[in-house]
Amino acid sequence: SVAVTGVSLNTNSLNLVVGNNSTLTATVAPTNATNKNVTWSSSDTSVATVSSTGVISALAAGSATITVTTVDGSFTATCSVSVGVEDTSDKIVQSLSASYSGGNVYVGESLDDSKVNVTAQYTDSVKYPSEALASSDYALSGFSSATAGNKIVTVTYAGDLETASSPLTTTFSVNVIADTVVDVTVSNTTTYHPGETIAKGDITVTLHYQSGATSTTSDFTFASDGYVFTYADTNSGASSKAKQFSITYGGDSYNFSVDVSRVAYEVISGSTTTLSSSQFSSSDVSKSINTPSETSVTIGGVGFTVDTNAYIYTLSSISYLSFAKIAGSIKNTEAFSSDLTSVSFTEKSGSRQDGVITISKDGTNWVAYSTDEVAKGGYRFFKIEYSGSSSLYSNISSISFTLSGQDNAVNVANYVMFEDTTNQCTTKLDLAIDKLNSMSEADKSTFWTSSDYVIATARERLLAWAAHEGAELTYSDGEFQINTSNLLVFNPLIKGTADSILIIVIGMSLLSVAGVVGFKFWRRRREN
């Protein structure tokens, strides 16, 4: 390779006026040097800057030194730059000319200032040729796109130079044309719930114009303004259902839909109980691996049912609830006084880790535990279960469960109305009554008397459930109760089961026969 031996510039001094540019040329020696790359720098970038290609820009009055340096060998050459301010005392603006290159403007649109072109002509046209003005040197007025037509725009000089007349103005014209609406879209992304209302202000109506522009408008009618969503507008459970509406704009109707869903029952967390070492060791679970526990045991005051050989295993003064190397389970015997909001358990490291939790509403039918499932409410039993065989013993170090706190009227109403399933009157009625009676006196009164759509609808459903069971839902002395009706005897007939109807028909027939026999006996005695 050929090494660099030096560098030179085409000039060693420059005089520039603020705003002007000049280019320096660097020559690297020798001409056949392998690496001719150079770098540029300025001693005062507030006065003059230099680009990577040697272009100097004069920024302010003063002096600066521009240096070029070779990449190979770091050889340098310099140029002294003196920057002065142009004397414009004799620069007088004689006239202006202007044009608009933005084409037509649609009604309602703004003028595109970047497409306005203004040129200044000076009195001494030889010394000062015509030049385009920056937007800061002029002002625009007179334009309006409120209506269609040819609009005259006035340009007024606003720069610092002297002008031949004051104010110095010129004009240009812009054609404003009507922008036709070619499409209308309607949107509303809100998800509504039963009892809520939809208003005109919730709806966005977007107009799409021929120009491609868009705008929103409130100039439409919504006949369903204030519509109250009902449970008929929703699906049972958590899935949403689309509710159709329409608006009218310009004499035409445009459809849109919103999602409507029921509000899920929210289990309100209350007290938490943790059963662990001290409760395990003081329980009546067997303390010996060779002595299976009784089926019914008590741990920390809670009654449980134990399947297979459960016992208490103690290690380093810590007690664990253990099952043998086979399937086993433990479940609470009696329903808790309020719903479960969470259940968890911890297994000792080095022991089986395959225990699972299931929950139940009646202690008979069990489903897998999940936060979504327990949030539905009504679950008052839990079971921890091991299945299959394993080479390890199961050793549970703690069991924790949280019960729900005090409920409120709207929350219980959501519990009653969330799902539409068969036989709810037999599966949810008692649970709903328990929830009602866990509320404050104020919430109880609210549930019984409120005309709020959600609460009133839930109350009517509970009354219907009770009536279906031949009973009556009452609220008295701060308690909700299910009172047996006098019609309960005939309730099987009302329900229409074949066996019940047959029994009642036979009973009525026997009564009829007894009446006939009695009448004949009375008549015979009278004749005698």
JSON list of N, CA, C and O in Angstrom, two decimals, residues 454-496:
[
{"chain": "A", "resi": 454, "resn": "VAL", "atom": "N", "xyz": [-81.77, -4.06, 37.42]},
{"chain": "A", "resi": 454, "resn": "VAL", "atom": "CA", "xyz": [-81.02, -5.29, 37.74]},
{"chain": "A", "resi": 454, "resn": "VAL", "atom": "C", "xyz": [-81.56, -5.93, 39.02]},
{"chain": "A", "resi": 454, "resn": "VAL", "atom": "O", "xyz": [-81.81, -7.14, 39.07]},
{"chain": "A", "resi": 455, "resn": "ILE", "atom": "N", "xyz": [-81.73, -5.12, 40.07]},
{"chain": "A", "resi": 455, "resn": "ILE", "atom": "CA", "xyz": [-82.20, -5.66, 41.35]},
{"chain": "A", "resi": 455, "resn": "ILE", "atom": "C", "xyz": [-83.64, -6.15, 41.25]},
{"chain": "A", "resi": 455, "resn": "ILE", "atom": "O", "xyz": [-83.98, -7.24, 41.71]},
{"chain": "A", "resi": 456, "resn": "ALA", "atom": "N", "xyz": [-84.51, -5.34, 40.63]},
{"chain": "A", "resi": 456, "resn": "ALA", "atom": "CA", "xyz": [-85.92, -5.72, 40.52]},
{"chain": "A", "resi": 456, "resn": "ALA", "atom": "C", "xyz": [-86.10, -6.99, 39.71]},
{"chain": "A", "resi": 456, "resn": "ALA", "atom": "O", "xyz": [-86.93, -7.85, 40.06]},
{"chain": "A", "resi": 457, "resn": "THR", "atom": "N", "xyz": [-85.32, -7.14, 38.63]},
{"chain": "A", "resi": 457, "resn": "THR", "atom": "CA", "xyz": [-85.43, -8.35, 37.81]},
{"chain": "A", "resi": 457, "resn": "THR", "atom": "C", "xyz": [-84.98, -9.58, 38.59]},
{"chain": "A", "resi": 457, "resn": "THR", "atom": "O", "xyz": [-85.61, -10.65, 38.51]},
{"chain": "A", "resi": 458, "resn": "ALA", "atom": "N", "xyz": [-83.88, -9.44, 39.34]},
{"chain": "A", "resi": 458, "resn": "ALA", "atom": "CA", "xyz": [-83.41, -10.56, 40.16]},
{"chain": "A", "resi": 458, "resn": "ALA", "atom": "C", "xyz": [-84.42, -10.92, 41.24]},
{"chain": "A", "resi": 458, "resn": "ALA", "atom": "O", "xyz": [-84.65, -12.11, 41.52]},
{"chain": "A", "resi": 459, "resn": "ARG", "atom": "N", "xyz": [-85.03, -9.92, 41.84]},
{"chain": "A", "resi": 459, "resn": "ARG", "atom": "CA", "xyz": [-86.04, -10.18, 42.88]},
{"chain": "A", "resi": 459, "resn": "ARG", "atom": "C", "xyz": [-87.22, -10.95, 42.30]},
{"chain": "A", "resi": 459, "resn": "ARG", "atom": "O", "xyz": [-87.72, -11.91, 42.91]},
{"chain": "A", "resi": 460, "resn": "GLU", "atom": "N", "xyz": [-87.68, -10.55, 41.12]},
{"chain": "A", "resi": 460, "resn": "GLU", "atom": "CA", "xyz": [-88.80, -11.24, 40.48]},
{"chain": "A", "resi": 460, "resn": "GLU", "atom": "C", "xyz": [-88.43, -12.69, 40.15]},
{"chain": "A", "resi": 460, "resn": "GLU", "atom": "O", "xyz": [-89.25, -13.59, 40.26]},
{"chain": "A", "resi": 461, "resn": "ARG", "atom": "N", "xyz": [-87.17, -12.89, 39.76]},
{"chain": "A", "resi": 461, "resn": "ARG", "atom": "CA", "xyz": [-86.74, -14.26, 39.46]},
{"chain": "A", "resi": 461, "resn": "ARG", "atom": "C", "xyz": [-86.76, -15.11, 40.73]},
{"chain": "A", "resi": 461, "resn": "ARG", "atom": "O", "xyz": [-87.22, -16.25, 40.71]},
{"chain": "A", "resi": 462, "resn": "LEU", "atom": "N", "xyz": [-86.29, -14.58, 41.86]},
{"chain": "A", "resi": 462, "resn": "LEU", "atom": "CA", "xyz": [-86.31, -15.34, 43.11]},
{"chain": "A", "resi": 462, "resn": "LEU", "atom": "C", "xyz": [-87.74, -15.65, 43.54]},
{"chain": "A", "resi": 462, "resn": "LEU", "atom": "O", "xyz": [-88.03, -16.75, 44.02]},
{"chain": "A", "resi": 463, "resn": "LEU", "atom": "N", "xyz": [-88.63, -14.67, 43.40]},
{"chain": "A", "resi": 463, "resn": "LEU", "atom": "CA", "xyz": [-90.04, -14.92, 43.74]},
{"chain": "A", "resi": 463, "resn": "LEU", "atom": "C", "xyz": [-90.62, -16.04, 42.88]},
{"chain": "A", "resi": 463, "resn": "LEU", "atom": "O", "xyz": [-91.38, -16.89, 43.36]},
{"chain": "A", "resi": 464, "resn": "ALA", "atom": "N", "xyz": [-90.25, -16.05, 41.60]},
{"chain": "A", "resi": 464, "resn": "ALA", "atom": "CA", "xyz": [-90.74, -17.09, 40.68]},
{"chain": "A", "resi": 464, "resn": "ALA", "atom": "C", "xyz": [-90.14, -18.45, 41.05]},
{"chain": "A", "resi": 464, "resn": "ALA", "atom": "O", "xyz": [-90.83, -19.47, 40.99]},
{"chain": "A", "resi": 465, "resn": "TRP", "atom": "N", "xyz": [-88.85, -18.47, 41.42]},
{"chain": "A", "resi": 465, "resn": "TRP", "atom": "CA", "xyz": [-88.22, -19.73, 41.84]},
{"chain": "A", "resi": 465, "resn": "TRP", "atom": "C", "xyz": [-88.96, -20.31, 43.06]},
{"chain": "A", "resi": 465, "resn": "TRP", "atom": "O", "xyz": [-89.24, -21.50, 43.12]},
{"chain": "A", "resi": 466, "resn": "ALA", "atom": "N", "xyz": [-89.23, -19.44, 44.03]},
{"chain": "A", "resi": 466, "resn": "ALA", "atom": "CA", "xyz": [-89.91, -19.90, 45.24]},
{"chain": "A", "resi": 466, "resn": "ALA", "atom": "C", "xyz": [-91.30, -20.43, 44.90]},
{"chain": "A", "resi": 466, "resn": "ALA", "atom": "O", "xyz": [-91.72, -21.49, 45.38]},
{"chain": "A", "resi": 467, "resn": "ALA", "atom": "N", "xyz": [-92.02, -19.69, 44.04]},
{"chain": "A", "resi": 467, "resn": "ALA", "atom": "CA", "xyz": [-93.37, -20.13, 43.66]},
{"chain": "A", "resi": 467, "resn": "ALA", "atom": "C", "xyz": [-93.34, -21.47, 42.93]},
{"chain": "A", "resi": 467, "resn": "ALA", "atom": "O", "xyz": [-94.23, -22.31, 43.11]},
{"chain": "A", "resi": 468, "resn": "HIS", "atom": "N", "xyz": [-92.30, -21.68, 42.12]},
{"chain": "A", "resi": 468, "resn": "HIS", "atom": "CA", "xyz": [-92.17, -22.94, 41.41]},
{"chain": "A", "resi": 468, "resn": "HIS", "atom": "C", "xyz": [-92.03, -24.11, 42.38]},
{"chain": "A", "resi": 468, "resn": "HIS", "atom": "O", "xyz": [-92.44, -25.24, 42.09]},
{"chain": "A", "resi": 469, "resn": "GLU", "atom": "N", "xyz": [-91.44, -23.84, 43.54]},
{"chain": "A", "resi": 469, "resn": "GLU", "atom": "CA", "xyz": [-91.28, -24.87, 44.56]},
{"chain": "A", "resi": 469, "resn": "GLU", "atom": "C", "xyz": [-92.46, -24.92, 45.52]},
{"chain": "A", "resi": 469, "resn": "GLU", "atom": "O", "xyz": [-92.39, -25.57, 46.57]},
{"chain": "A", "resi": 470, "resn": "GLY", "atom": "N", "xyz": [-93.55, -24.23, 45.16]},
{"chain": "A", "resi": 470, "resn": "GLY", "atom": "CA", "xyz": [-94.74, -24.23, 46.01]},
{"chain": "A", "resi": 470, "resn": "GLY", "atom": "C", "xyz": [-94.52, -23.47, 47.30]},
{"chain": "A", "resi": 470, "resn": "GLY", "atom": "O", "xyz": [-95.08, -23.83, 48.33]},
{"chain": "A", "resi": 471, "resn": "ALA", "atom": "N", "xyz": [-93.66, -22.44, 47.26]},
{"chain": "A", "resi": 471, "resn": "ALA", "atom": "CA", "xyz": [-93.33, -21.68, 48.46]},
{"chain": "A", "resi": 471, "resn": "ALA", "atom": "C", "xyz": [-93.39, -20.20, 48.15]},
{"chain": "A", "resi": 471, "resn": "ALA", "atom": "O", "xyz": [-93.70, -19.79, 47.02]},
{"chain": "A", "resi": 472, "resn": "GLU", "atom": "N", "xyz": [-93.09, -19.40, 49.16]},
{"chain": "A", "resi": 472, "resn": "GLU", "atom": "CA", "xyz": [-93.15, -17.96, 49.01]},
{"chain": "A", "resi": 472, "resn": "GLU", "atom": "C", "xyz": [-91.90, -17.35, 49.62]},
{"chain": "A", "resi": 472, "resn": "GLU", "atom": "O", "xyz": [-91.49, -17.70, 50.74]},
{"chain": "A", "resi": 473, "resn": "LEU", "atom": "N", "xyz": [-91.28, -16.41, 48.89]},
{"chain": "A", "resi": 473, "resn": "LEU", "atom": "CA", "xyz": [-90.13, -15.68, 49.41]},
{"chain": "A", "resi": 473, "resn": "LEU", "atom": "C", "xyz": [-90.64, -14.47, 50.17]},
{"chain": "A", "resi": 473, "resn": "LEU", "atom": "O", "xyz": [-91.40, -13.66, 49.63]},
{"chain": "A", "resi": 474, "resn": "THR", "atom": "N", "xyz": [-90.24, -14.34, 51.44]},
{"chain": "A", "resi": 474, "resn": "THR", "atom": "CA", "xyz": [-90.67, -13.21, 52.25]},
{"chain": "A", "resi": 474, "resn": "THR", "atom": "C", "xyz": [-89.46, -12.52, 52.86]},
{"chain": "A", "resi": 474, "resn": "THR", "atom": "O", "xyz": [-88.37, -13.10, 52.98]},
{"chain": "A", "resi": 475, "resn": "TYR", "atom": "N", "xyz": [-89.68, -11.26, 53.24]},
{"chain": "A", "resi": 475, "resn": "TYR", "atom": "CA", "xyz": [-88.64, -10.50, 53.94]},
{"chain": "A", "resi": 475, "resn": "TYR", "atom": "C", "xyz": [-89.30, -9.86, 55.16]},
{"chain": "A", "resi": 475, "resn": "TYR", "atom": "O", "xyz": [-90.19, -9.01, 55.04]},
{"chain": "A", "resi": 476, "resn": "SER", "atom": "N", "xyz": [-88.87, -10.31, 56.32]},
{"chain": "A", "resi": 476, "resn": "SER", "atom": "CA", "xyz": [-89.48, -9.83, 57.55]},
{"chain": "A", "resi": 476, "resn": "SER", "atom": "C", "xyz": [-88.45, -9.86, 58.66]},
{"chain": "A", "resi": 476, "resn": "SER", "atom": "O", "xyz": [-87.66, -10.82, 58.76]},
{"chain": "A", "resi": 477, "resn": "ASP", "atom": "N", "xyz": [-88.47, -8.85, 59.49]},
{"chain": "A", "resi": 477, "resn": "ASP", "atom": "CA", "xyz": [-87.55, -8.75, 60.64]},
{"chain": "A", "resi": 477, "resn": "ASP", "atom": "C", "xyz": [-86.10, -8.91, 60.21]},
{"chain": "A", "resi": 477, "resn": "ASP", "atom": "O", "xyz": [-85.29, -9.56, 60.89]},
{"chain": "A", "resi": 478, "resn": "GLY", "atom": "N", "xyz": [-85.76, -8.33, 59.05]},
{"chain": "A", "resi": 478, "resn": "GLY", "atom": "CA", "xyz": [-84.37, -8.34, 58.60]},
{"chain": "A", "resi": 478, "resn": "GLY", "atom": "C", "xyz": [-83.90, -9.67, 58.05]},
{"chain": "A", "resi": 478, "resn": "GLY", "atom": "O", "xyz": [-82.69, -9.86, 57.88]},
{"chain": "A", "resi": 479, "resn": "GLU", "atom": "N", "xyz": [-84.80, -10.60, 57.73]},
{"chain": "A", "resi": 479, "resn": "GLU", "atom": "CA", "xyz": [-84.41, -11.91, 57.23]},
{"chain": "A", "resi": 479, "resn": "GLU", "atom": "C", "xyz": [-85.23, -12.27, 56.00]},
{"chain": "A", "resi": 479, "resn": "GLU", "atom": "O", "xyz": [-86.44, -12.04, 55.95]},
{"chain": "A", "resi": 480, "resn": "PHE", "atom": "N", "xyz": [-84.54, -12.84, 55.01]},
{"chain": "A", "resi": 480, "resn": "PHE", "atom": "CA", "xyz": [-85.22, -13.44, 53.85]},
{"chain": "A", "resi": 480, "resn": "PHE", "atom": "C", "xyz": [-85.51, -14.89, 54.18]},
{"chain": "A", "resi": 480, "resn": "PHE", "atom": "O", "xyz": [-84.62, -15.62, 54.67]},
{"chain": "A", "resi": 481, "resn": "GLN", "atom": "N", "xyz": [-86.74, -15.33, 53.92]},
{"chain": "A", "resi": 481, "resn": "GLN", "atom": "CA", "xyz": [-87.12, -16.71, 54.24]},
{"chain": "A", "resi": 481, "resn": "GLN", "atom": "C", "xyz": [-87.95, -17.30, 53.11]},
{"chain": "A", "resi": 481, "resn": "GLN", "atom": "O", "xyz": [-88.63, -16.58, 52.38]},
{"chain": "A", "resi": 482, "resn": "ILE", "atom": "N", "xyz": [-87.89, -18.62, 53.01]},
{"chain": "A", "resi": 482, "resn": "ILE", "atom": "CA", "xyz": [-88.76, -19.36, 52.09]},
{"chain": "A", "resi": 482, "resn": "ILE", "atom": "C", "xyz": [-89.83, -20.01, 52.93]},
{"chain": "A", "resi": 482, "resn": "ILE", "atom": "O", "xyz": [-89.56, -20.93, 53.71]},
{"chain": "A", "resi": 483, "resn": "ASN", "atom": "N", "xyz": [-91.07, -19.53, 52.81]},
{"chain": "A", "resi": 483, "resn": "ASN", "atom": "CA", "xyz": [-92.19, -20.06, 53.58]},
{"chain": "A", "resi": 483, "resn": "ASN", "atom": "C", "xyz": [-93.02, -21.01, 52.72]},
{"chain": "A", "resi": 483, "resn": "ASN", "atom": "O", "xyz": [-93.35, -20.68, 51.58]},
{"chain": "A", "resi": 484, "resn": "THR", "atom": "N", "xyz": [-93.34, -22.16, 53.29]},
{"chain": "A", "resi": 484, "resn": "THR", "atom": "CA", "xyz": [-94.14, -23.14, 52.56]},
{"chain": "A", "resi": 484, "resn": "THR", "atom": "C", "xyz": [-95.55, -22.63, 52.37]},
{"chain": "A", "resi": 484, "resn": "THR", "atom": "O", "xyz": [-96.21, -22.18, 53.29]},
{"chain": "A", "resi": 485, "resn": "SER", "atom": "N", "xyz": [-96.03, -22.70, 51.15]},
{"chain": "A", "resi": 485, "resn": "SER", "atom": "CA", "xyz": [-97.37, -22.22, 50.82]},
{"chain": "A", "resi": 485, "resn": "SER", "atom": "C", "xyz": [-98.40, -23.31, 51.07]},
{"chain": "A", "resi": 485, "resn": "SER", "atom": "O", "xyz": [-98.10, -24.50, 51.11]},
{"chain": "A", "resi": 486, "resn": "ASN", "atom": "N", "xyz": [-99.69, -22.91, 51.26]},
{"chain": "A", "resi": 486, "resn": "ASN", "atom": "CA", "xyz": [-100.78, -23.88, 51.39]},
{"chain": "A", "resi": 486, "resn": "ASN", "atom": "C", "xyz": [-100.97, -24.68, 50.13]},
{"chain": "A", "resi": 486, "resn": "ASN", "atom": "O", "xyz": [-101.60, -25.73, 50.13]},
{"chain": "A", "resi": 487, "resn": "LEU", "atom": "N", "xyz": [-100.42, -24.18, 49.03]},
{"chain": "A", "resi": 487, "resn": "LEU", "atom": "CA", "xyz": [-100.55, -24.89, 47.76]},
{"chain": "A", "resi": 487, "resn": "LEU", "atom": "C", "xyz": [-99.50, -25.97, 47.61]},
{"chain": "A", "resi": 487, "resn": "LEU", "atom": "O", "xyz": [-99.47, -26.66, 46.59]},
{"chain": "A", "resi": 488, "resn": "LEU", "atom": "N", "xyz": [-98.63, -26.14, 48.62]},
{"chain": "A", "resi": 488, "resn": "LEU", "atom": "CA", "xyz": [-97.54, -27.09, 48.47]},
{"chain": "A", "resi": 488, "resn": "LEU", "atom": "C", "xyz": [-98.05, -28.50, 48.24]},
{"chain": "A", "resi": 488, "resn": "LEU", "atom": "O", "xyz": [-97.45, -29.28, 47.50]},
{"chain": "A", "resi": 489, "resn": "VAL", "atom": "N", "xyz": [-99.20, -28.84, 48.87]},
{"chain": "A", "resi": 489, "resn": "VAL", "atom": "CA", "xyz": [-99.75, -30.19, 48.70]},
{"chain": "A", "resi": 489, "resn": "VAL", "atom": "C", "xyz": [-100.07, -30.45, 47.23]},
{"chain": "A", "resi": 489, "resn": "VAL", "atom": "O", "xyz": [-99.91, -31.56, 46.72]},
{"chain": "A", "resi": 490, "resn": "PHE", "atom": "N", "xyz": [-100.52, -29.41, 46.55]},
{"chain": "A", "resi": 490, "resn": "PHE", "atom": "CA", "xyz": [-100.91, -29.57, 45.14]},
{"chain": "A", "resi": 490, "resn": "PHE", "atom": "C", "xyz": [-99.77, -29.22, 44.18]},
{"chain": "A", "resi": 490, "resn": "PHE", "atom": "O", "xyz": [-99.95, -29.27, 42.98]},
{"chain": "A", "resi": 491, "resn": "ASN", "atom": "N", "xyz": [-98.66, -28.92, 44.75]},
{"chain": "A", "resi": 491, "resn": "ASN", "atom": "CA", "xyz": [-97.55, -28.52, 43.89]},
{"chain": "A", "resi": 491, "resn": "ASN", "atom": "C", "xyz": [-97.12, -29.61, 42.92]},
{"chain": "A", "resi": 491, "resn": "ASN", "atom": "O", "xyz": [-96.79, -29.32, 41.78]},
{"chain": "A", "resi": 492, "resn": "PRO", "atom": "N", "xyz": [-97.07, -30.89, 43.35]},
{"chain": "A", "resi": 492, "resn": "PRO", "atom": "CA", "xyz": [-96.72, -31.93, 42.36]},
{"chain": "A", "resi": 492, "resn": "PRO", "atom": "C", "xyz": [-97.65, -31.95, 41.18]},
{"chain": "A", "resi": 492, "resn": "PRO", "atom": "O", "xyz": [-97.24, -32.20, 40.05]},
{"chain": "A", "resi": 493, "resn": "LEU", "atom": "N", "xyz": [-98.96, -31.66, 41.44]},
{"chain": "A", "resi": 493, "resn": "LEU", "atom": "CA", "xyz": [-99.91, -31.63, 40.33]},
{"chain": "A", "resi": 493, "resn": "LEU", "atom": "C", "xyz": [-99.60, -30.45, 39.41]},
{"chain": "A", "resi": 493, "resn": "LEU", "atom": "O", "xyz": [-99.64, -30.57, 38.19]},
{"chain": "A", "resi": 494, "resn": "ILE", "atom": "N", "xyz": [-99.24, -29.31, 40.06]},
{"chain": "A", "resi": 494, "resn": "ILE", "atom": "CA", "xyz": [-98.91, -28.13, 39.26]},
{"chain": "A", "resi": 494, "resn": "ILE", "atom": "C", "xyz": [-97.70, -28.41, 38.40]},
{"chain": "A", "resi": 494, "resn": "ILE", "atom": "O", "xyz": [-97.62, -28.03, 37.24]},
{"chain": "A", "resi": 495, "resn": "LYS", "atom": "N", "xyz": [-96.71, -29.11, 38.99]},
{"chain": "A", "resi": 495, "resn": "LYS", "atom": "CA", "xyz": [-95.50, -29.43, 38.24]},
{"chain": "A", "resi": 495, "resn": "LYS", "atom": "C", "xyz": [-95.79, -30.45, 37.15]},
{"chain": "A", "resi": 495, "resn": "LYS", "atom": "O", "xyz": [-95.06, -30.56, 36.17]},
{"chain": "A", "resi": 496, "resn": "GLY", "atom": "N", "xyz": [-96.87, -31.26, 37.34]},
{"chain": "A", "resi": 496, "resn": "GLY", "atom": "CA", "xyz": [-97.30, -32.12, 36.26]},
{"chain": "A", "resi": 496, "resn": "GLY", "atom": "C", "xyz": [-96.56, -33.43, 36.11]},
{"chain": "A", "resi": 496, "resn": "GLY", "atom": "O", "xyz": [-96.55, -34.00, 35.04]}
]
